[in-house]
Every structure is written in C-alpha cells, then in structure tokens.
C-alpha cells in the first residue's frame, strides 16, 4: 500500500491532521511488525480485519476495552509490542472501567 493512500484514510476517517496522518502512516509502514501493518492496510482498504495480537492482547480486545477504532487500537498494540510494561499501563489508562478484566 502506498504511504499516501494510508495517510489519506487516516486523515479522513480518523480525523487526523495532515501532519499526524502522514507521520502515523509512515510509522505503520516502517515500524509496525508485519501483522499490525497488514491489519492497518486491511482497515484502509475496507477489507475484513485480521485479529493480530501483541502482549497477549488481540486487536478486538483492545478495540472493545478502550472503545478505540482499529488504527487507534493498532497503535496501542504497537506500544505493547515494543514495551509490554508501558503498553499495559497505557491500555489500563485507556480502558473503560466497565471493561477491565
């Protein structure tokens, strides 16, 4: 997927500013591990979403717990992948209290 295609989707569907959308798209394509990148590309292309996981959490679990969109949940999974302790802290801070497990 082209960087511009992904950034346009992030800007229009996630209401990111152009700077945020382009930087987010770059990070997805250059830093995310393959399963997370592929999920982001599926989201941008309106294909069925795979359910990747990081730190023992799946995309669907993070979306439900945090009330997050797919790209937002993928960003949290990316943090979980890079730093599990920090990722769990962020996820706990983002989790709706009625969804805590």
XYZ file of C-alpha atoms in Angstrom:
101
model
C 0.000 0.000 0.000
C 1.217 3.462 -0.793
C 2.061 5.768 2.074
C -0.228 8.410 0.565
C -3.213 6.031 0.422
C -2.839 5.087 4.053
C -2.311 8.681 5.176
C -5.429 9.859 3.314
C -7.516 7.230 5.102
C -6.094 8.226 8.492
C -6.741 11.901 7.776
C -10.293 11.432 6.513
C -11.564 8.545 8.634
C -9.651 9.198 11.855
C -9.779 12.984 11.505
C -6.013 13.248 11.940
C -4.340 16.456 10.871
C -2.238 16.087 7.721
C 0.964 16.059 9.770
C -0.425 13.412 12.114
C -1.814 11.326 9.262
C 1.421 11.293 7.282
C 3.571 10.577 10.349
C 1.190 7.851 11.530
C 1.150 6.230 8.089
C 4.946 6.350 7.933
C 5.230 4.704 11.364
C 2.756 1.995 10.342
C 4.668 1.166 7.168
C 8.176 1.439 8.587
C 7.984 0.451 12.253
C 4.945 -1.754 12.844
C 5.565 -5.503 12.767
C 4.046 -7.225 9.734
C 0.814 -8.469 11.395
C -0.058 -4.986 12.672
C 0.898 -3.340 9.384
C -1.243 -5.803 7.440
C -4.212 -5.109 9.717
C -3.801 -1.354 9.194
C -3.683 -1.860 5.442
C -6.804 -4.049 5.567
C -8.590 -1.307 7.510
C -7.511 1.355 4.982
C -8.683 -0.803 2.076
C -12.014 -1.689 3.750
C -11.138 -5.378 3.804
C -12.001 -7.716 6.682
C -9.713 -7.049 9.616
C -7.375 -9.760 10.811
C -7.069 -10.032 14.580
C -3.347 -9.613 15.341
C -2.085 -9.653 18.875
C 0.716 -8.207 20.955
C 1.448 -8.558 24.629
C -1.229 -11.209 24.974
C -3.984 -8.867 23.744
C -5.806 -9.037 20.431
C -6.942 -6.183 18.248
C -10.590 -6.962 19.001
C -9.940 -6.999 22.764
C -8.161 -3.652 22.677
C -10.849 -2.072 20.496
C -13.580 -3.234 22.879
C -11.734 -2.402 26.101
C -10.611 1.059 25.051
C -13.532 1.954 22.815
C -10.910 2.586 20.136
C -11.026 2.466 16.362
C -8.888 -0.117 14.584
C -5.989 2.308 13.904
C -6.053 3.553 17.498
C -6.084 0.004 18.849
C -3.247 -0.948 16.497
C -1.214 1.922 17.908
C -1.768 0.553 21.419
C -0.787 -2.936 20.221
C 2.356 -1.422 18.702
C 3.304 0.023 22.092
C 2.551 -3.352 23.712
C 4.865 -4.979 21.180
C 7.707 -2.512 21.760
C 7.372 -2.190 25.536
C 4.934 -4.595 27.203
C 5.015 -2.852 30.601
C 4.407 0.610 29.133
C 1.797 -0.797 26.774
C -0.166 -2.370 29.619
C -0.005 0.916 31.539
C -1.339 2.851 28.532
C -4.026 0.261 27.909
C -5.142 0.414 31.545
C -5.372 4.202 31.321
C -7.422 3.967 28.114
C -9.693 1.141 29.215
C -13.242 1.953 30.089
C -13.641 0.887 33.677
C -16.637 -1.322 32.888
C -14.357 -3.316 30.528
C -11.466 -4.007 32.898
C -10.593 -7.670 33.307
